[in-house]
Short mmCIF file of the C-alpha atoms (twelve columns), coordinates in Angstrom:
data_MODEL
# 
_entry.id   MODEL 
# 
loop_
_atom_site.group_PDB 
_atom_site.id 
_atom_site.type_symbol 
_atom_site.label_atom_id 
_atom_site.label_alt_id 
_atom_site.label_comp_id 
_atom_site.label_asym_id 
_atom_site.label_seq_id 
_atom_site.Cartn_x 
_atom_site.Cartn_y 
_atom_site.Cartn_z 
_atom_site.pdbx_PDB_model_num 
ATOM 1   C CA . MET A 1   -7.074  32.619  -5.414  1 
ATOM 2   C CA . LEU A 2   -6.107  29.038  -5.564  1 
ATOM 3   C CA . SER A 3   -2.535  28.357  -4.339  1 
ATOM 4   C CA . SER A 4   -2.591  25.247  -6.561  1 
ATOM 5   C CA . PRO A 5   -4.222  24.382  -9.516  1 
ATOM 6   C CA . LEU A 6   -7.420  22.437  -9.354  1 
ATOM 7   C CA . ILE A 7   -7.442  19.250  -11.755 1 
ATOM 8   C CA . LEU A 8   -10.902 17.866  -11.867 1 
ATOM 9   C CA . LEU A 9   -11.350 14.065  -12.009 1 
ATOM 10  C CA . ASP A 10  -12.029 12.973  -15.583 1 
ATOM 11  C CA . ALA A 11  -13.120 9.244   -16.546 1 
ATOM 12  C CA . ASN A 12  -11.822 9.392   -20.040 1 
ATOM 13  C CA . LYS A 13  -8.305  10.767  -18.817 1 
ATOM 14  C CA . ILE A 14  -8.488  7.881   -16.368 1 
ATOM 15  C CA . LYS A 15  -9.634  5.464   -18.572 1 
ATOM 16  C CA . LYS A 16  -7.051  6.296   -21.430 1 
ATOM 17  C CA . ARG A 17  -4.327  4.826   -18.869 1 
ATOM 18  C CA . LEU A 18  -5.797  1.753   -17.930 1 
ATOM 19  C CA . LYS A 19  -4.654  -1.472  -19.144 1 
ATOM 20  C CA . LYS A 20  -8.383  -2.774  -19.395 1 
ATOM 21  C CA . SER A 21  -10.179 -0.256  -21.530 1 
ATOM 22  C CA . SER A 22  -13.325 -2.158  -21.020 1 
ATOM 23  C CA . GLU A 23  -13.492 -0.724  -17.333 1 
ATOM 24  C CA . LYS A 24  -16.780 1.123   -16.867 1 
ATOM 25  C CA . ILE A 25  -15.828 4.207   -14.501 1 
ATOM 26  C CA . THR A 26  -18.245 6.577   -12.977 1 
ATOM 27  C CA . VAL A 27  -17.120 10.191  -11.802 1 
ATOM 28  C CA . LEU A 28  -19.468 11.841  -9.357  1 
ATOM 29  C CA . GLU A 29  -19.119 15.522  -8.098  1 
ATOM 30  C CA . LYS A 30  -20.937 14.500  -4.667  1 
ATOM 31  C CA . ILE A 31  -22.077 11.389  -2.969  1 
ATOM 32  C CA . GLY A 32  -22.513 9.771   0.257   1 
ATOM 33  C CA . SER A 33  -19.956 7.130   -0.240  1 
ATOM 34  C CA . THR A 34  -18.499 5.390   -3.112  1 
ATOM 35  C CA . ASN A 35  -18.775 1.959   -1.439  1 
ATOM 36  C CA . ASP A 36  -22.136 2.429   -0.837  1 
ATOM 37  C CA . TYR A 37  -22.896 3.807   -4.562  1 
ATOM 38  C CA . LEU A 38  -21.659 0.512   -5.702  1 
ATOM 39  C CA . LYS A 39  -23.658 -1.336  -3.578  1 
ATOM 40  C CA . LEU A 40  -26.587 0.025   -4.790  1 
ATOM 41  C CA . HIS A 41  -25.396 -0.130  -8.401  1 
ATOM 42  C CA . ALA A 42  -24.670 -3.963  -9.417  1 
ATOM 43  C CA . ASP A 43  -23.916 -2.717  -13.098 1 
ATOM 44  C CA . GLN A 44  -21.090 -0.527  -12.038 1 
ATOM 45  C CA . GLN A 45  -17.370 -1.446  -11.708 1 
ATOM 46  C CA . VAL A 46  -15.296 1.807   -10.553 1 
ATOM 47  C CA . CYS A 47  -16.728 5.124   -8.759  1 
ATOM 48  C CA . LEU A 48  -14.767 8.048   -7.843  1 
ATOM 49  C CA . ALA A 49  -16.046 11.202  -6.018  1 
ATOM 50  C CA . GLU A 50  -14.824 14.435  -5.882  1 
ATOM 51  C CA . MET A 51  -16.603 14.777  -2.249  1 
ATOM 52  C CA . GLN A 52  -18.199 12.479  -0.015  1 
ATOM 53  C CA . THR A 53  -20.360 13.407  2.659   1 
ATOM 54  C CA . GLN A 54  -20.761 10.107  4.642   1 
ATOM 55  C CA . GLY A 55  -16.942 8.997   4.075   1 
ATOM 56  C CA . ARG A 56  -16.062 6.167   6.239   1 
ATOM 57  C CA . GLY A 57  -13.332 4.072   7.523   1 
ATOM 58  C CA . ARG A 58  -12.978 1.046   9.608   1 
ATOM 59  C CA . PHE A 59  -15.168 0.869   12.628  1 
ATOM 60  C CA . ASN A 60  -17.597 3.339   10.828  1 
ATOM 61  C CA . ARG A 61  -15.493 6.289   11.696  1 
ATOM 62  C CA . SER A 62  -15.805 9.285   9.571   1 
ATOM 63  C CA . TRP A 63  -13.333 10.044  6.659   1 
ATOM 64  C CA . HIS A 64  -12.800 13.622  6.027   1 
ATOM 65  C CA . SER A 65  -13.604 13.869  2.300   1 
ATOM 66  C CA . PRO A 66  -13.363 17.446  1.191   1 
ATOM 67  C CA . PHE A 67  -14.112 18.385  -2.539  1 
ATOM 68  C CA . GLY A 68  -11.444 18.199  -5.313  1 
ATOM 69  C CA . GLN A 69  -8.274  17.406  -3.210  1 
ATOM 70  C CA . ASN A 70  -8.227  13.608  -2.373  1 
ATOM 71  C CA . ILE A 71  -8.933  10.136  -3.891  1 
ATOM 72  C CA . TYR A 72  -12.057 8.567   -3.132  1 
ATOM 73  C CA . LEU A 73  -12.008 5.539   -5.080  1 
ATOM 74  C CA . SER A 74  -14.370 2.329   -5.111  1 
ATOM 75  C CA . MET A 75  -13.949 -0.960  -7.137  1 
ATOM 76  C CA . ARG A 76  -16.038 -3.981  -7.668  1 
ATOM 77  C CA . TYR A 77  -14.346 -7.566  -7.761  1 
ATOM 78  C CA . ALA A 78  -15.890 -10.996 -7.971  1 
ATOM 79  C CA . PHE A 79  -14.183 -13.699 -6.337  1 
ATOM 80  C CA . GLN A 80  -14.505 -17.574 -7.250  1 
ATOM 81  C CA . LYS A 81  -13.700 -17.897 -3.631  1 
ATOM 82  C CA . ASP A 82  -15.326 -18.691 -0.082  1 
ATOM 83  C CA . LEU A 83  -15.316 -15.508 2.376   1 
ATOM 84  C CA . SER A 84  -12.743 -17.447 4.540   1 
ATOM 85  C CA . GLU A 85  -10.635 -17.346 1.861   1 
ATOM 86  C CA . LEU A 86  -10.249 -13.619 1.426   1 
ATOM 87  C CA . SER A 87  -8.691  -12.777 4.827   1 
ATOM 88  C CA . GLY A 88  -5.616  -11.438 3.286   1 
ATOM 89  C CA . LEU A 89  -7.460  -8.897  0.912   1 
ATOM 90  C CA . SER A 90  -7.274  -5.853  2.874   1 
ATOM 91  C CA . LEU A 91  -3.417  -6.320  3.174   1 
ATOM 92  C CA . ILE A 92  -2.718  -6.936  -0.592  1 
ATOM 93  C CA . THR A 93  -4.921  -4.419  -1.405  1 
ATOM 94  C CA . ALA A 94  -2.876  -1.843  0.950   1 
ATOM 95  C CA . LEU A 95  0.255   -3.317  -0.558  1 
ATOM 96  C CA . ALA A 96  -0.915  -2.386  -4.087  1 
ATOM 97  C CA . VAL A 97  -1.847  0.974   -3.372  1 
ATOM 98  C CA . CYS A 98  1.692   1.469   -1.810  1 
ATOM 99  C CA . ARG A 99  3.022   0.035   -5.053  1 
ATOM 100 C CA . ALA A 100 0.701   2.740   -6.913  1 
ATOM 101 C CA . ILE A 101 1.513   5.494   -5.234  1 
ATOM 102 C CA . GLU A 102 5.444   4.812   -5.356  1 
ATOM 103 C CA . SER A 103 5.218   4.202   -9.234  1 
ATOM 104 C CA . ILE A 104 4.094   7.924   -9.547  1 
ATOM 105 C CA . ILE A 105 5.495   9.946   -6.839  1 
ATOM 106 C CA . SER A 106 8.948   9.858   -5.626  1 
ATOM 107 C CA . ILE A 107 8.104   8.623   -2.174  1 
ATOM 108 C CA . ARG A 108 9.884   5.138   -0.757  1 
ATOM 109 C CA . ASN A 109 9.262   5.182   3.029   1 
ATOM 110 C CA . LEU A 110 5.439   4.280   2.968   1 
ATOM 111 C CA . LYS A 111 4.501   1.695   5.734   1 
ATOM 112 C CA . ILE A 112 1.266   -0.017  6.795   1 
ATOM 113 C CA . LYS A 113 -0.158  -0.307  10.020  1 
ATOM 114 C CA . TRP A 114 -2.109  -3.612  9.980   1 
ATOM 115 C CA . PRO A 115 -4.271  -4.367  8.444   1 
ATOM 116 C CA . ASN A 116 -4.439  -1.623  5.731   1 
ATOM 117 C CA . ASP A 117 -3.664  2.358   7.292   1 
ATOM 118 C CA . ILE A 118 -1.105  3.551   4.848   1 
ATOM 119 C CA . VAL A 119 1.283   5.602   7.035   1 
ATOM 120 C CA . ILE A 120 4.386   7.812   7.159   1 
ATOM 121 C CA . GLY A 121 5.976   7.689   10.312  1 
ATOM 122 C CA . SER A 122 2.671   8.306   12.480  1 
ATOM 123 C CA . GLU A 123 0.668   10.264  9.926   1 
ATOM 124 C CA . LYS A 124 -1.854  8.559   7.778   1 
ATOM 125 C CA . ILE A 125 -1.909  8.999   4.114   1 
ATOM 126 C CA . ALA A 126 -4.315  6.693   2.970   1 
ATOM 127 C CA . GLY A 127 -6.977  3.846   4.227   1 
ATOM 128 C CA . ILE A 128 -8.885  1.303   2.861   1 
ATOM 129 C CA . LEU A 129 -12.339 0.063   3.569   1 
ATOM 130 C CA . ILE A 130 -13.591 -3.622  1.913   1 
ATOM 131 C CA . ASP A 131 -17.351 -4.628  1.998   1 
ATOM 132 C CA . VAL A 132 -17.596 -8.106  1.186   1 
ATOM 133 C CA . GLY A 133 -20.929 -9.924  0.178   1 
ATOM 134 C CA . ALA A 134 -21.302 -13.760 0.013   1 
ATOM 135 C CA . GLU A 135 -23.298 -14.946 -3.230  1 
ATOM 136 C CA . SER A 136 -26.000 -17.709 -3.551  1 
ATOM 137 C CA . HIS A 137 -23.618 -19.718 -5.738  1 
ATOM 138 C CA . GLY A 138 -21.028 -19.735 -2.728  1 
ATOM 139 C CA . TYR A 139 -18.486 -17.088 -4.359  1 
ATOM 140 C CA . CYS A 140 -17.920 -13.634 -3.132  1 
ATOM 141 C CA . ASP A 141 -18.509 -10.034 -4.211  1 
ATOM 142 C CA . ALA A 142 -15.834 -7.452  -2.590  1 
ATOM 143 C CA . ILE A 143 -16.375 -3.470  -2.749  1 
ATOM 144 C CA . ILE A 144 -12.910 -2.123  -2.419  1 
ATOM 145 C CA . GLY A 145 -12.986 1.557   -1.137  1 
ATOM 146 C CA . VAL A 146 -9.659  3.305   -1.144  1 
ATOM 147 C CA . GLY A 147 -9.127  6.933   0.418   1 
ATOM 148 C CA . ILE A 148 -5.901  8.828   0.112   1 
ATOM 149 C CA . ASN A 149 -5.394  12.454  1.185   1 
ATOM 150 C CA . VAL A 150 -3.630  13.609  -2.081  1 
ATOM 151 C CA . ASN A 151 -3.538  17.775  -1.980  1 
ATOM 152 C CA . MET A 152 -5.313  18.182  1.102   1 
ATOM 153 C CA . GLN A 153 -3.424  20.951  2.715   1 
ATOM 154 C CA . ASN A 154 -5.361  21.881  5.825   1 
ATOM 155 C CA . ALA A 155 -8.117  20.214  7.780   1 
ATOM 156 C CA . ALA A 156 -9.371  20.936  11.561  1 
ATOM 157 C CA . LYS A 157 -8.870  18.716  14.495  1 
ATOM 158 C CA . LYS A 158 -12.278 18.072  14.699  1 
ATOM 159 C CA . GLU A 159 -12.511 16.838  11.225  1 
ATOM 160 C CA . ILE A 160 -9.874  14.374  11.528  1 
ATOM 161 C CA . LYS A 161 -8.976  13.105  14.801  1 
ATOM 162 C CA . GLN A 162 -5.783  11.663  14.284  1 
ATOM 163 C CA . LEU A 163 -2.378  12.376  12.772  1 
ATOM 164 C CA . TRP A 164 -2.253  12.660  9.158   1 
ATOM 165 C CA . SER A 165 -0.523  14.103  6.229   1 
ATOM 166 C CA . SER A 166 -1.009  14.385  2.356   1 
ATOM 167 C CA . LEU A 167 0.991   13.370  -0.829  1 
ATOM 168 C CA . GLN A 168 1.393   16.928  -1.716  1 
ATOM 169 C CA . LYS A 169 2.208   18.017  1.959   1 
ATOM 170 C CA . ILE A 170 5.139   15.584  1.644   1 
ATOM 171 C CA . THR A 171 6.322   16.277  -1.904  1 
ATOM 172 C CA . GLY A 172 5.543   19.831  -1.788  1 
ATOM 173 C CA . LYS A 173 4.018   19.317  -5.621  1 
ATOM 174 C CA . TYR A 174 0.432   19.316  -6.851  1 
ATOM 175 C CA . ILE A 175 -0.642  15.699  -7.650  1 
ATOM 176 C CA . ASP A 176 -2.942  14.892  -10.860 1 
ATOM 177 C CA . ARG A 177 -5.585  12.613  -9.485  1 
ATOM 178 C CA . ASN A 178 -6.371  11.182  -12.777 1 
ATOM 179 C CA . VAL A 179 -2.671  9.994   -13.034 1 
ATOM 180 C CA . LEU A 180 -2.540  8.483   -9.393  1 
ATOM 181 C CA . SER A 181 -6.260  6.912   -9.451  1 
ATOM 182 C CA . ALA A 182 -5.524  4.877   -12.871 1 
ATOM 183 C CA . ALA A 183 -2.143  3.902   -11.294 1 
ATOM 184 C CA . ILE A 184 -4.228  2.434   -8.166  1 
ATOM 185 C CA . ILE A 185 -7.069  0.884   -10.640 1 
ATOM 186 C CA . ASN A 186 -4.440  -1.278  -12.788 1 
ATOM 187 C CA . THR A 187 -2.080  -2.119  -9.400  1 
ATOM 188 C CA . VAL A 188 -4.853  -3.084  -7.455  1 
ATOM 189 C CA . SER A 189 -6.365  -5.397  -10.331 1 
ATOM 190 C CA . ASP A 190 -2.812  -6.849  -10.930 1 
ATOM 191 C CA . GLU A 191 -2.428  -7.719  -7.335  1 
ATOM 192 C CA . ILE A 192 -5.679  -9.211  -6.953  1 
ATOM 193 C CA . ALA A 193 -5.415  -11.467 -10.012 1 
ATOM 194 C CA . ARG A 194 -1.831  -12.688 -8.083  1 
ATOM 195 C CA . PHE A 195 -3.449  -13.050 -4.759  1 
ATOM 196 C CA . SER A 196 -6.422  -15.114 -6.699  1 
ATOM 197 C CA . LYS A 197 -3.882  -17.236 -7.836  1 
ATOM 198 C CA . LEU A 198 -1.319  -17.586 -5.450  1 
ATOM 199 C CA . GLY A 199 -2.478  -16.548 -2.199  1 
ATOM 200 C CA . LEU A 200 -1.248  -14.416 0.278   1 
ATOM 201 C CA . SER A 201 1.886   -16.204 0.961   1 
ATOM 202 C CA . ASP A 202 3.262   -15.027 -2.296  1 
ATOM 203 C CA . PHE A 203 2.904   -11.227 -0.679  1 
ATOM 204 C CA . ALA A 204 5.201   -12.364 2.590   1 
ATOM 205 C CA . LYS A 205 8.332   -10.515 1.488   1 
ATOM 206 C CA . GLU A 206 6.441   -7.120  0.616   1 
ATOM 207 C CA . TRP A 207 4.442   -7.117  3.717   1 
ATOM 208 C CA . ALA A 208 7.666   -7.810  5.737   1 
ATOM 209 C CA . GLU A 209 8.910   -4.502  4.115   1 
ATOM 210 C CA . LYS A 210 5.969   -2.696  4.620   1 
ATOM 211 C CA . ASP A 211 4.998   -3.703  7.755   1 
ATOM 212 C CA . ASP A 212 4.954   -0.759  10.373  1 
ATOM 213 C CA . LEU A 213 4.372   -3.103  13.678  1 
ATOM 214 C CA . PHE A 214 6.934   -5.342  13.425  1 
ATOM 215 C CA . GLY A 215 9.478   -5.268  16.261  1 
ATOM 216 C CA . LYS A 216 7.463   -2.411  17.970  1 
ATOM 217 C CA . SER A 217 5.401   -2.326  21.196  1 
ATOM 218 C CA . VAL A 218 2.048   -2.400  20.170  1 
ATOM 219 C CA . VAL A 219 -1.717  -1.619  21.683  1 
ATOM 220 C CA . MET A 220 -4.587  -3.542  20.555  1 
ATOM 221 C CA . LEU A 221 -7.810  -2.331  21.596  1 
ATOM 222 C CA . LEU A 222 -10.144 -5.590  21.163  1 
ATOM 223 C CA . GLU A 223 -13.604 -5.571  22.630  1 
ATOM 224 C CA . GLN A 224 -12.794 -2.107  24.766  1 
ATOM 225 C CA . LYS A 225 -9.930  -4.174  26.314  1 
ATOM 226 C CA . LYS A 226 -6.207  -3.256  25.748  1 
ATOM 227 C CA . ILE A 227 -3.629  -5.794  25.095  1 
ATOM 228 C CA . THR A 228 0.110   -5.026  24.621  1 
ATOM 229 C CA . GLY A 229 2.840   -7.044  22.923  1 
ATOM 230 C CA . ILE A 230 5.452   -6.675  20.447  1 
ATOM 231 C CA . GLY A 231 4.430   -6.950  16.813  1 
ATOM 232 C CA . ALA A 232 5.763   -10.084 15.116  1 
ATOM 233 C CA . GLY A 233 4.303   -9.897  11.521  1 
ATOM 234 C CA . ILE A 234 1.099   -11.915 10.304  1 
ATOM 235 C CA . ASN A 235 0.355   -15.565 10.067  1 
ATOM 236 C CA . ALA A 236 -0.733  -17.385 6.878   1 
ATOM 237 C CA . GLN A 237 -4.417  -15.949 7.249   1 
ATOM 238 C CA . GLY A 238 -3.085  -12.324 7.444   1 
ATOM 239 C CA . HIS A 239 -3.644  -12.104 11.212  1 
ATOM 240 C CA . LEU A 240 -1.933  -9.739  13.230  1 
ATOM 241 C CA . MET A 241 0.637   -11.880 15.264  1 
ATOM 242 C CA . LEU A 242 2.100   -10.103 18.873  1 
ATOM 243 C CA . LYS A 243 4.434   -11.579 21.179  1 
ATOM 244 C CA . MET A 244 2.944   -11.418 24.731  1 
ATOM 245 C CA . PRO A 245 4.803   -10.500 27.769  1 
ATOM 246 C CA . ASP A 246 4.969   -14.152 28.594  1 
ATOM 247 C CA . LYS A 247 6.534   -14.896 25.187  1 
ATOM 248 C CA . THR A 248 3.927   -16.580 23.674  1 
ATOM 249 C CA . LEU A 249 2.534   -15.536 20.521  1 
ATOM 250 C CA . ARG A 250 -0.908  -14.498 20.025  1 
ATOM 251 C CA . ALA A 251 -2.880  -13.820 16.613  1 
ATOM 252 C CA . PHE A 252 -5.536  -11.216 16.114  1 
ATOM 253 C CA . SER A 253 -8.234  -11.241 13.176  1 
ATOM 254 C CA . SER A 254 -9.646  -8.064  14.389  1 
ATOM 255 C CA . GLY A 255 -8.945  -5.051  16.513  1 
ATOM 256 C CA . ASP A 256 -7.739  -1.428  16.500  1 
ATOM 257 C CA . ALA A 257 -3.953  -1.801  16.423  1 
ATOM 258 C CA . SER A 258 -1.381  1.095   17.137  1 
ATOM 259 C CA . LYS A 259 2.218   1.540   18.140  1 
ATOM 260 C CA . ASP A 260 2.403   2.308   21.762  1 
ATOM 261 C CA . ARG A 261 3.724   5.888   22.591  1 
ATOM 262 C CA . VAL A 262 5.055   5.006   26.071  1 
# 
């Protein structure tokens, strides 16, 4: 017997809540990865799946994707920008996902661990994976994948090798993924339009409020080397800034950052 009701994803229910009713939505029962599906189907805009067999996160890490519990969602966006102008895209997407969650659920302590892990305390709630391809005309096509632990209650340590939580574990309430999925699609679309028009600088205040690493001792794993510094926000390109032991500031465009547990 199920401890909670199982409300399956429904493209029509999601579509009814969208600001853009023309949005084409595909809901699949099972897929390798929603990002990979959109790569193979250029005519598709939004893809959700009940289950992923090859879900992945940053650094090609596996993303645990059991059936009917979480959100596995990918969206396609075309940008009239050069690839170099999209360096802040993952950050603003994380901000948009936080805003969408907070608009549906009474959670206000979500933070973002640079560049796009959404956490509560030291537990991961959601992650974002963006695949960007340059088009022949010089513009870019981005596939934005969002994975959120929604109603998941249990997972073996071998399945998730980090601290995690879910929205249901935090709130004690079952969450209709159709409602939350629509909020994410709407909010990400709105914030991407804002980003395209105004750039990353327009999100500076919001990032500062959600920055989980600011003022903390941070360990950056970069090319198998550990670098330690104090989180000092981001620069204009969205790169992580660390204050080094010699008081200089250093920018990181990539790497695996985490709070030092010492």
